[in-house]
Short mmCIF file of C-alpha atoms in Angstrom, two decimals:
data_model
loop_
_atom_site.label_atom_id
_atom_site.label_comp_id
_atom_site.label_asym_id
_atom_site.label_seq_id
_atom_site.Cartn_x
_atom_site.Cartn_y
_atom_site.Cartn_z
CA MET A 1342 82.45 -37.36 28.26
CA THR A 1343 82.59 -40.74 26.51
CA GLY A 1344 80.93 -41.99 23.31
CA ILE A 1345 81.35 -43.86 20.03
CA GLY A 1346 81.62 -42.31 16.58
CA PRO A 1347 82.61 -38.91 15.34
CA VAL A 1348 81.59 -35.89 17.19
CA GLU A 1349 79.30 -33.54 15.14
CA PRO A 1350 78.90 -29.88 16.07
CA TYR A 1351 75.67 -28.94 17.75
CA ARG A 1352 73.72 -26.11 16.07
CA PRO A 1353 70.81 -25.14 18.30
CA ALA A 1354 70.10 -21.99 16.32
CA GLU A 1355 68.76 -23.95 13.34
CA ALA A 1356 65.77 -25.23 15.24
CA ASP A 1357 64.74 -21.72 16.27
CA SER A 1358 65.64 -20.02 13.01
CA PRO A 1359 63.05 -17.38 11.94
CA HIS A 1360 63.68 -18.22 8.28
CA GLN A 1361 62.36 -21.77 8.59
CA ASP A 1362 59.43 -22.43 6.20
CA ALA A 1363 56.05 -22.73 7.90
CA PRO A 1364 54.15 -25.96 7.53
CA THR A 1365 51.79 -26.18 4.59
CA GLU A 1366 48.84 -26.74 6.89
CA LEU A 1367 49.38 -23.35 8.52
CA LEU A 1368 49.45 -21.51 5.18
CA ARG A 1369 46.10 -22.95 4.10
CA SER A 1370 44.35 -22.40 7.38
CA GLY A 1371 41.54 -19.82 7.69
CA PRO A 1372 37.74 -19.49 7.65
CA PRO A 1373 35.93 -21.61 5.05
CA ARG A 1374 34.77 -19.94 1.84
CA PHE A 1375 31.17 -18.74 1.28
CA GLY A 1376 30.43 -21.58 -1.15
CA THR A 1377 31.61 -24.15 1.36
CA ARG A 1378 29.54 -22.64 4.15
CA TRP A 1379 26.48 -22.27 1.87
CA ALA A 1380 26.73 -25.94 0.83
CA ALA A 1381 26.98 -26.93 4.46
CA LEU A 1382 23.62 -25.29 5.32
CA PRO A 1383 20.50 -27.48 5.45
CA LEU A 1384 18.47 -27.54 2.23
CA PRO A 1385 15.26 -26.04 3.75
CA TYR A 1386 17.22 -23.12 5.15
CA ARG A 1387 18.87 -22.43 1.79
CA ARG A 1388 15.47 -22.44 0.04
CA LEU A 1389 14.07 -19.99 2.60
CA VAL A 1390 16.98 -17.60 2.10
CA GLN A 1391 16.61 -17.79 -1.69
CA ALA A 1392 12.89 -17.03 -1.46
CA LEU A 1393 13.56 -13.99 0.75
CA VAL A 1394 16.16 -12.68 -1.72
CA VAL A 1395 13.71 -13.01 -4.62
CA ILE A 1396 10.97 -11.17 -2.70
CA ALA A 1397 13.35 -8.35 -1.71
CA THR A 1398 14.56 -7.94 -5.31
CA ALA A 1399 11.02 -7.84 -6.71
CA THR A 1400 9.93 -5.29 -4.09
CA GLY A 1401 12.89 -3.03 -4.86
CA ALA A 1402 12.20 -3.19 -8.59
CA LEU A 1403 8.53 -2.34 -8.00
CA PHE A 1404 9.38 0.79 -6.03
CA ALA A 1405 12.06 1.79 -8.55
CA LEU A 1406 9.63 1.59 -11.48
CA ARG A 1407 6.75 3.18 -9.61
CA PRO A 1408 5.93 6.63 -11.07
CA ALA A 1409 6.45 9.60 -8.84
CA PRO A 1410 3.24 10.75 -7.16
CA HIS A 1411 1.56 13.66 -8.92
CA THR A 1412 1.67 16.69 -6.70
CA ARG A 1413 -1.10 19.11 -7.47
CA ALA A 1414 0.07 22.67 -7.33
CA ALA A 1415 -1.85 24.83 -4.93
CA PRO A 1416 -3.75 27.65 -6.64
CA ASN A 1417 -2.20 31.07 -6.38
CA PRO A 1418 -4.02 32.90 -3.57
CA TYR A 1419 -3.29 36.22 -5.31
CA PRO A 1420 -4.20 35.67 -9.00
CA TRP A 1421 -4.15 38.40 -11.61
CA PRO A 1422 -7.65 39.61 -12.55
CA ALA A 1423 -7.27 38.69 -16.23
CA GLY A 1424 -6.45 35.12 -15.26
CA VAL A 1425 -9.66 34.50 -13.33
CA THR A 1426 -12.22 36.66 -15.16
CA THR A 1427 -14.29 35.51 -18.14
CA LEU A 1428 -17.05 37.16 -20.14
CA HIS A 1429 -19.86 35.09 -21.66
CA TYR A 1430 -22.29 36.38 -24.29
CA LYS A 1431 -25.91 35.85 -23.24
CA GLY A 1432 -27.83 37.30 -26.16
CA ARG A 1433 -29.36 40.56 -27.30
CA GLY A 1434 -30.87 43.10 -24.99
CA THR A 1435 -34.04 45.17 -25.27
CA THR A 1436 -32.68 47.38 -28.07
CA PRO A 1437 -31.05 46.42 -31.40
CA THR A 1438 -27.61 47.53 -30.19
CA SER A 1439 -27.72 46.31 -26.58
CA PHE A 1440 -26.18 42.99 -25.63
CA ARG A 1441 -26.11 41.00 -22.41
CA PHE A 1442 -22.96 39.48 -20.93
CA GLU A 1443 -22.18 37.49 -17.83
CA VAL A 1444 -19.07 38.38 -15.86
CA VAL A 1445 -17.61 35.36 -14.05
CA VAL A 1446 -14.76 35.35 -11.52
CA ALA A 1447 -13.38 31.85 -10.99
CA ARG A 1448 -11.55 32.34 -7.69
CA GLY A 1449 -9.59 34.74 -5.57
CA THR A 1450 -10.55 38.18 -4.39
CA PRO A 1451 -13.42 40.14 -6.02
CA VAL A 1452 -12.79 41.70 -9.43
CA THR A 1453 -14.01 45.20 -10.25
CA VAL A 1454 -14.95 46.24 -13.79
CA HIS A 1455 -14.02 49.91 -14.24
CA GLN A 1456 -14.47 50.47 -18.00
CA VAL A 1457 -15.94 48.69 -21.02
CA GLY A 1458 -14.86 49.56 -24.55
CA ALA A 1459 -16.56 48.46 -27.79
CA GLY A 1460 -13.27 47.41 -29.40
CA LEU A 1461 -13.38 49.80 -32.40
CA PRO A 1462 -12.65 53.54 -32.52
CA GLU A 1463 -15.92 54.10 -34.45
CA LEU A 1464 -17.95 52.62 -31.58
CA SER A 1465 -18.62 53.51 -27.98
CA ALA A 1466 -20.15 51.53 -25.14
CA THR A 1467 -22.26 52.23 -22.09
CA THR A 1468 -23.30 49.71 -19.46
CA ALA A 1469 -26.17 48.87 -17.17
CA PRO A 1470 -25.67 48.74 -14.27
CA ARG A 1471 -23.24 51.60 -14.25
CA LEU A 1472 -19.60 51.05 -13.57
CA PRO A 1473 -17.64 50.29 -11.48
CA LEU A 1474 -19.12 46.85 -10.96
CA THR A 1475 -17.59 44.44 -8.43
CA VAL A 1476 -17.98 40.70 -9.02
CA LYS A 1477 -17.19 38.12 -6.34
CA ALA A 1478 -15.82 34.66 -7.02
CA GLY A 1479 -18.62 32.16 -7.58
CA ASN A 1480 -21.25 34.91 -7.90
CA PRO A 1481 -21.59 35.88 -11.60
CA ARG A 1482 -23.11 39.22 -12.55
CA LEU A 1483 -25.07 40.16 -15.66
CA ILE A 1484 -24.14 43.33 -17.47
CA THR A 1485 -25.80 44.93 -20.49
CA VAL A 1486 -23.56 46.71 -22.98
CA ARG A 1487 -25.16 49.24 -25.33
CA ILE A 1488 -23.18 50.03 -28.48
CA SER A 1489 -23.30 53.45 -30.15
CA VAL A 1490 -21.78 54.56 -33.47
CA TYR A 1491 -19.94 57.86 -33.93
CA ASP A 1492 -20.17 57.82 -37.72
CA CYS A 1493 -21.95 55.09 -39.70
CA ALA A 1494 -19.94 55.86 -42.84
CA SER A 1495 -16.68 55.12 -41.00
CA LEU A 1496 -17.63 51.59 -40.05
CA PRO A 1497 -15.10 48.98 -41.27
CA PRO A 1498 -16.05 46.80 -44.24
CA ALA A 1499 -16.01 43.67 -42.07
CA LEU A 1500 -16.30 42.74 -38.40
CA VAL A 1501 -13.53 40.24 -37.76
CA LEU A 1502 -13.65 38.79 -34.25
CA PRO A 1503 -15.41 41.67 -32.53
CA HIS A 1504 -14.33 42.14 -28.94
CA LEU A 1505 -14.86 44.15 -25.81
CA ASP A 1506 -12.05 45.86 -23.91
CA LEU A 1507 -12.43 45.76 -20.15
CA LEU A 1508 -10.41 47.56 -17.50
CA ILE A 1509 -10.52 45.25 -14.47
CA SER A 1510 -8.74 45.07 -11.14
CA ASN A 1511 -8.49 43.13 -7.90
CA GLU A 1512 -6.22 43.31 -4.86
CA THR A 1513 -3.27 42.08 -6.96
CA ALA A 1514 -3.27 44.37 -10.00
CA GLN A 1515 -5.22 46.39 -12.56
CA GLN A 1516 -5.26 45.15 -16.16
CA GLN A 1517 -6.69 45.99 -19.58
CA GLN A 1518 -8.12 42.78 -21.04
CA SER A 1519 -9.71 42.13 -24.46
CA PHE A 1520 -12.43 39.48 -24.72
CA LEU A 1521 -12.95 38.03 -28.21
CA PHE A 1522 -16.28 36.57 -29.26
CA GLY A 1523 -17.33 34.14 -31.97
CA GLY A 1524 -20.64 32.36 -32.29
CA THR A 1525 -23.75 34.54 -32.51
CA TYR A 1526 -22.34 37.78 -31.15
CA PRO A 1527 -20.71 38.95 -34.44
CA HIS A 1528 -23.97 38.39 -36.32
CA ASP A 1529 -26.07 40.05 -33.62
CA LEU A 1530 -23.71 43.01 -33.44
CA TRP A 1531 -23.70 43.62 -37.18
CA THR A 1532 -27.48 43.22 -37.36
CA GLY A 1533 -27.85 45.84 -34.65
CA LEU A 1534 -25.41 48.25 -36.28
CA ARG A 1535 -27.18 47.88 -39.62
CA ALA A 1536 -30.54 48.60 -37.98
CA LEU A 1537 -29.05 51.65 -36.29
CA CYS A 1538 -27.23 53.10 -39.29
CA PHE A 1539 -29.46 51.97 -42.19
CA PRO A 1540 -32.95 51.35 -40.81
CA ASN A 1541 -34.67 51.94 -44.17
CA ARG A 1542 -32.48 49.65 -46.26
CA PRO A 1543 -33.59 46.06 -45.85
CA TYR A 1544 -31.05 43.47 -46.87
CA PRO A 1545 -31.26 39.70 -46.82
CA THR A 1546 -29.82 37.99 -43.80
CA PRO A 1547 -26.08 37.56 -44.46
CA THR A 1548 -24.28 34.27 -44.19
CA SER A 1549 -21.52 36.09 -42.34
CA PRO A 1550 -21.07 39.65 -41.03
CA GLY A 1551 -18.18 40.31 -43.42
CA GLN A 1552 -20.14 39.26 -46.52
CA ASP A 1553 -23.08 41.43 -45.59
CA THR A 1554 -20.78 44.42 -45.11
CA ARG A 1555 -19.15 43.96 -48.52
CA ASP A 1556 -22.58 43.75 -50.17
CA HIS A 1557 -23.60 46.97 -48.45
CA LEU A 1558 -20.49 48.83 -49.62
CA THR A 1559 -21.08 47.63 -53.20
CA ARG A 1560 -24.60 49.02 -53.21
CA GLN A 1561 -23.35 52.33 -51.92
#
């Protein structure tokens, strides 16, 4: 081998060394960022995408703020008799101490009235028609309650919310239910009791049953 100049050692391993730094271009290579790709899209396409995003956001907010639908609870097919039975006062009967009532059953199976009480230990009650009386839902029945007095002298000095006690039942249960009455029934009841117990003692029409009773006790 011939040549000019000093001989330098050949190091082929340096060219293939795994520790050689990679070119800068290779380190920065990769897919373009979202902003770059978004800017590269045509303007009409970008506007369309923006409009679709706004519509989707507004629709989601509408459904999120929408109140939950009101679900109406189905009525209990087996209600308790006291929960579906009402008693309405319909006025005086043919005698001073007889009073008419309407028994109404709102829904469910028929309700049977077994007993009617006058609400006070000094009073008793009988009915026409006789009991038991069965009332179907949607088919009210009229009942006349006649009040009797065991001892007129033992009557209370005032009638505060007079009521009737009914023993009623249906296919679900049997219950004792008290029905309170305001309006004209307290006045009509006390007028009838006064006519029954003191027929020969006329008194002026009271402003309230309690006041009339106190006046009567004072005159005694």
